[in-house]
C-alpha atoms as one frame of an Amber mdcrd trajectory, in Angstrom:
protein
  93.909  37.216 166.376  95.584  39.942 168.351  93.587  41.190 171.305  92.458
  44.796 171.414  94.034  46.655 174.324  90.536  47.590 175.501  89.379  43.966
 175.531  88.580  42.125 178.725  87.552  38.587 179.575  84.365  37.748 181.443
  83.722  34.245 182.759  80.269  32.664 182.817  80.262  29.488 184.898  77.585
  26.951 185.774  78.898  27.115 189.319  77.831  30.771 189.527  74.580  30.749
 187.510  72.172  28.349 185.843  73.432  27.144 182.448  71.594  24.609 180.303
  73.556  22.955 177.510  72.595  21.256 174.252  74.566  19.136 171.816  73.354
  18.936 168.196  74.730  16.521 165.622  75.759  17.941 162.255  75.430  16.032
 159.000  78.261  15.624 156.508  77.408  18.988 154.920  77.681  20.755 158.278
  73.929  21.292 158.684  72.110  20.532 161.976  70.126  17.301 162.199  67.240
  16.327 164.461  69.645  14.489 166.809  69.997  16.548 169.983  71.207  15.904
 173.532  69.936  18.033 176.426  71.823  18.605 179.690  69.846  20.644 182.195
  71.435  23.011 184.693  72.051  20.174 187.152  73.910  18.113 184.540  75.982
  20.983 183.122  79.428  21.881 184.431  80.641  24.441 181.932  82.934  27.459
 182.133  82.681  29.980 179.309  85.353  32.671 178.950  84.244  35.488 176.657
  86.835  38.028 175.518  85.774  41.250 173.860  85.438  45.018 174.084  83.227
  46.684 176.674  80.569  47.073 174.003  80.185  43.282 173.773  79.310  43.089
 177.459  76.891  45.987 177.388  74.592  43.567 175.623  71.446  44.447 173.690
  67.862  45.242 174.470  65.664  42.498 173.060  61.884  42.218 173.017  60.485
  38.718 173.402  56.721  38.842 173.239  55.544  41.327 175.875  58.787  41.087
 177.851  61.779  43.322 177.299  65.241  42.062 178.268  68.131  44.481 178.741
  71.829  43.702 178.474  71.414  40.394 176.667  74.745  38.773 175.755  74.815
  36.622 172.619  78.117  35.203 171.384  78.618  32.516 168.753  81.244  31.083
 166.453  79.726  33.328 163.757  81.220  36.375 165.456  84.014  34.952 167.617
  87.089  32.743 167.508  86.233  29.700 169.598  88.127  26.985 171.455  86.012
  24.279 173.085  86.691  21.187 175.133  83.869  19.011 176.488  84.053  15.766
 178.428  87.795  15.596 177.809  87.508  15.992 174.013  88.799  18.996 172.077
  86.202  19.978 169.501  87.609  20.391 165.994  86.459  23.656 164.352  83.922
  24.249 167.140  80.538  25.776 166.405  79.099  27.145 169.611  76.330  29.555
 170.596  75.906  31.187 173.992  73.077  33.443 175.181  71.751  34.666 178.498
  68.514  36.372 179.536  69.973  39.779 180.315  71.311  41.586 183.344  68.209
  41.314 185.525  67.330  37.726 184.629  68.928  34.399 185.456  69.519  31.511
 183.117  71.894  30.942 180.200  72.151  28.491 177.333  75.139  27.081 175.467
  74.750  24.981 172.326  77.457  22.794 170.788  77.190  21.680 167.154  79.385
  18.595 166.720  80.191  15.930 164.160  78.747  12.410 164.300  81.765  10.906
 166.052  81.773  13.447 168.878  78.004  13.205 169.206  78.226   9.425 169.543
  80.848   9.789 172.290  78.593  12.137 174.257  75.381  10.214 173.716  75.595
   8.155 176.902  77.082  10.905 179.084  75.030  11.933 182.119  76.925  15.176
 182.673  78.435  17.693 180.241  81.693  19.151 181.516  84.173  21.417 179.812
  85.511  24.847 179.004  84.803  27.242 176.162  86.905  30.220 175.123  85.137
  32.727 172.845  87.084  35.741 171.583  84.757  38.220 169.906  85.998  39.541
 166.574  83.289  42.179 166.116  85.505  45.011 167.363  88.463  43.765 165.331
  86.307  43.622 162.187  85.055  47.167 162.813  88.563  48.542 163.332  89.903
  46.513 160.408  87.206  47.829 158.083  87.927  51.375 159.265  91.629  51.170
 158.436  90.997  49.268 155.210  88.680  52.094 154.074  91.288  54.699 154.996
  93.968  52.838 153.012  91.693  52.564 149.970  90.891  56.280 150.188  94.573
  57.247 150.379  95.531  54.957 147.481  92.714  56.391 145.355  93.915  59.963
 145.938  97.560  59.022 145.265  96.903  57.131 142.032  94.362  59.586 140.628
  96.867  62.386 141.312  99.578  60.450 139.459  97.157  59.932 136.572  96.258
  63.616 136.327  99.881  64.793 136.543 101.545  62.252 134.268  98.977  61.701
 131.533  98.542  64.704 129.308  96.313  64.060 126.331  97.341  65.778 123.137
  94.483  65.942 120.703  95.433  65.424 117.056  92.079  66.567 115.729  90.254
  69.862 115.860  87.048  68.906 117.619  84.599  71.153 119.391  83.966  70.181
 122.984  80.318  69.392 123.575  78.387  71.115 126.326  76.397  69.146 128.878
  73.195  70.131 127.091  74.592  68.931 123.760  75.693  65.627 125.303  72.265
  64.845 126.728  70.621  65.955 123.504  72.895  63.656 121.476  72.096  60.757
 123.766  68.348  61.309 123.750  68.319  61.631 119.985  70.135  58.296 119.701
  67.162  55.997 120.256  69.330  52.876 119.973  71.666  54.062 122.725  68.654
  54.796 124.932  67.316  51.298 124.250  70.593  49.690 125.336  70.858  51.964
 128.373  67.370  50.912 129.489  68.225  47.261 128.831  71.399  47.512 130.925
  69.467  49.081 133.806  66.857  46.297 133.761  69.340  43.433 133.424  71.684
  44.727 136.102  68.829  45.573 138.468  67.654  41.962 138.194  71.127  40.661
 139.020  71.764  43.082 141.877  68.407  42.360 143.544  69.432  38.722 143.812
  72.966  39.489 145.005  71.685  41.928 147.656  69.208  39.396 149.063  71.350
  36.279 148.640  73.012  36.535 152.060  69.585  36.669 153.756  68.469  33.659
 151.722  71.431  31.636 152.967  71.112  32.892 156.540  67.365  32.467 157.045
  66.184  30.024 154.377  68.979  27.494 153.886  70.073  28.418 157.444  72.076
  25.847 159.400  75.175  26.500 161.473  77.297  26.314 158.307  75.364  28.932
 156.331  78.353  31.289 156.101  80.563  28.590 154.602  77.815  27.655 152.138
  77.322  31.307 151.206  81.047  31.748 150.539  81.166  28.509 148.535  78.205
  29.514 146.373  79.591  33.009 145.745  82.938  31.538 144.719  81.222  29.203
 142.262  78.968  31.973 140.907  81.848  34.400 140.418  83.912  31.727 138.698
  81.049  30.877 136.343  80.638  34.522 135.400  84.320  34.850 134.494  84.347
  31.558 132.579  81.234  32.604 130.654  82.856  35.874 129.597  86.156  34.294
 128.583  85.084  30.915 127.164  81.325  30.476 126.688  80.778  33.711 124.746
  83.529  33.091 122.159  82.214  29.547 121.656  78.613  30.722 121.205  79.755
  33.498 118.853  81.011  30.856 116.405  77.495  29.497 115.991  75.158  32.428
 116.698  74.866  36.154 116.119  75.155  38.477 119.108  71.385  39.084 118.942
  70.639  35.376 119.284  73.182  35.024 122.083  71.410  37.866 123.910  68.070
  36.078 123.722  69.668  32.766 124.750  71.337  34.406 127.752  68.188  36.148
 128.964  66.267  32.893 128.555  68.951  31.000 130.519  68.815  33.546 133.346
  65.015  33.298 133.550  65.267  29.493 133.576  67.816  29.704 136.380  65.516
  31.882 138.490  62.594  29.510 137.954  64.740  26.538 139.037  65.929  28.527
 142.070  62.355  29.320 143.114  61.198  25.704 142.691  64.135  24.405 144.737
  63.565  26.964 147.496  59.827  26.207 147.696  60.645  22.486 147.756  62.741
  23.056 150.888  66.157  22.135 149.459  68.760  22.666 152.186  71.980  21.377
 150.607  74.003  24.087 148.885  75.272  21.965 145.974  71.945  21.586 144.096
  71.797  25.394 144.002  74.850  25.341 141.767  72.470  24.392 138.917  70.443
  27.641 138.935  73.649  29.463 139.851  75.243  28.166 136.653  72.383  29.356
 134.425  72.045  32.761 136.083  75.693  33.717 136.482  76.827  32.323 133.134
  74.043  34.347 131.520  75.052  37.467 133.461  78.683  37.091 132.358  77.704
  36.798 128.692  75.204  39.663 128.939  77.915  41.942 130.360  79.940  41.371
 127.200  77.006  41.667 124.810  75.560  44.937 126.126  79.006  46.523 125.778
  79.100  45.399 122.148  75.590  46.718 121.554  76.512  50.031 123.151  79.508
  50.326 120.830  77.211  49.689 117.851  75.108  52.706 118.777  78.089  55.025
 118.256  78.062  54.550 114.473  74.277  54.820 114.469  74.462  58.134 116.356
  77.165  59.394 114.021  74.941  58.715 111.033  71.824  60.170 112.610  73.242
  63.198 114.461  76.371  63.887 112.377  78.471  63.568 115.532  80.418  60.712
 117.099  79.743  60.699 120.830  81.826  57.782 122.067  82.639  59.476 125.365
  79.000  60.293 126.100  77.693  56.868 125.187  80.364  54.801 126.913  80.244
  56.931 130.069  76.560  56.054 130.305  77.441  52.410 130.955  79.104  53.278
 134.257  76.246  55.583 135.194  73.478  53.087 134.477  75.287  50.304 136.353
  75.362  52.557 139.423  71.715  53.444 138.800  70.810  49.751 138.656  72.726
  49.182 141.884  70.694  51.921 143.570  67.397  50.531 142.285  68.295  47.037
 143.477  69.325  48.337 146.900  65.983  50.122 147.207  64.027  46.988 146.232
  66.037  44.884 148.681  65.491  47.414 151.478  61.742  47.476 150.843  61.697
  43.666 150.851  63.528  43.483 154.183  61.259  46.125 155.718  57.973  44.663
 154.441  58.808  41.126 155.536  60.475  42.291 158.778  63.800  40.652 158.005
  66.534  42.256 160.084  70.257  41.736 160.410  69.815  40.399 163.938  66.715
  38.272 163.283  68.692  35.236 164.389  71.732  37.022 165.776  71.054  38.621
 169.153  68.753  36.329 171.118  67.862  35.708 174.715  68.513  32.242 176.114
  64.816  31.356 175.845  64.637  32.582 172.242  67.760  30.591 171.376  66.222
  27.419 172.806  62.990  27.928 170.867  64.811  28.510 167.578  67.011  25.478
 168.293  64.022  23.199 168.836  62.320  24.550 165.738  65.495  23.986 163.710
  66.041  20.375 164.736  62.351  19.630 164.156  62.640  20.990 160.605  60.680
  24.172 161.285  63.358  26.782 161.790  61.587  30.033 162.644  64.462  32.485
 162.928  62.046  34.587 160.906  58.398  33.916 160.161  57.592  31.439 157.400
  55.705  34.165 155.523  58.881  36.272 155.574  60.885  33.368 154.170  58.369
  32.889 151.346  58.366  36.633 150.641  62.161  36.639 150.470  62.112  33.743
 147.998  59.549  35.428 145.757  61.248  38.823 145.674  64.721  37.456 144.915
  63.407  35.264 142.071  60.204  36.700 140.595  61.305  40.351 140.676  64.418
  39.593 138.553  62.307  37.474 136.180  59.861  40.359 135.691  62.708  42.796
 134.995  64.355  40.398 132.540  61.078  39.853 130.671  60.581  43.621 130.412
  64.168  43.998 129.170  63.519  41.291 126.587  60.404  43.002 125.226  61.982
  46.478 125.219  65.061  45.214 123.414  63.111  43.179 120.873  60.739  46.057
 120.111  63.305  48.857 119.855  66.736  47.511 118.910  67.265  47.445 115.137
  71.048  47.229 114.777  71.419  43.794 113.249  74.690  42.777 111.577  73.181
  43.642 108.200  72.017  47.053 109.407  75.446  47.815 110.877  77.097  47.003
 107.532  74.728  49.440 105.821  75.496  52.165 108.363  79.239  51.593 108.021
  78.974  51.892 104.231  76.966  55.104 104.458  79.467  56.654 106.864  82.366
  55.811 104.549  80.524  57.279 101.593  79.741  60.473 103.521  83.409  60.975
 104.433
């Protein structure tokens, strides 16, 4: 990573201040175990070089009980590129956390998460010696995101301009352009289109609530020093399942079932997936791979439902033509984009309320004083990780599973009660439209 010209390096050394170090053994999945070595300040000879912008070294104000600490520095392999060498061994893919107690307080902590082989080599050591180089990537990520956004904005303007200049639609029919009032009237009068629109909002809201809260679930519930890797792995699997479901599962199911039956099967599969997810979370499952099971049911169902609701929406065009004597493809199909954005907004609101009510914050386990880091470490290795309160963890689990289930059940009842466009009904409508023309 290239260094920012405004970056500087600050050295924290056990020869200058008190540093306590810990070594935690990771299991094969990269999650912390209860095996931990402690080297107090007298047995720690560590130099830590932290490179970053001035903002990194300003630190943060953190409240710990009744005490308030100013200028707390917290750096970890989650937000920095790290090189570590301890007791003559170079740590492969090092996972390190460093925290102090602020500008006016002494005492720092450094934690090394190592594999079984390295842990075994350090087990009998009386002193921990070494160097750590931590290059913060927070400023680079901020600048990178800034320029990425600018590039996207420029490309959007360029390509939309090309589209407007080069594509000139020549209408071959004499059709009166509908006013905004007429468009909304046509949509409202099409009860089947309104049913599908409501169904799309409910189904997508359920999915987006889970996706918005998923990162917090991995960070604070599954936790572990490898939570980011597990989160990426799960998202890759989930996205792949959704694509496979759309391209392969739906065509296979269509050979045996009608689209209506596939809809009910998919909603049922999604609900089953959420129930399995809740049971596994309440049971304390920490390995990411068992979560592929509910991920399969939920994301495969979501992929199929995305195809089906588009088909159902298309069916409402003929129905509206018959009922209102006007084909409003543009109005009806534009509603799909609108309702997806509406569902995204609803889900974001629900997620925000959840995070506020259960006091789950971005830095709940990010910025920590040295004493807070030690407490969370001891809780983690004892199996009682309290990066956030247990009640907050339970609340997070319930919202990201039960709220989607409730929305899917409502969608199921609304659809079943209101949607009448079966294959037989669509054939009748098609025949009537042909006869009328």
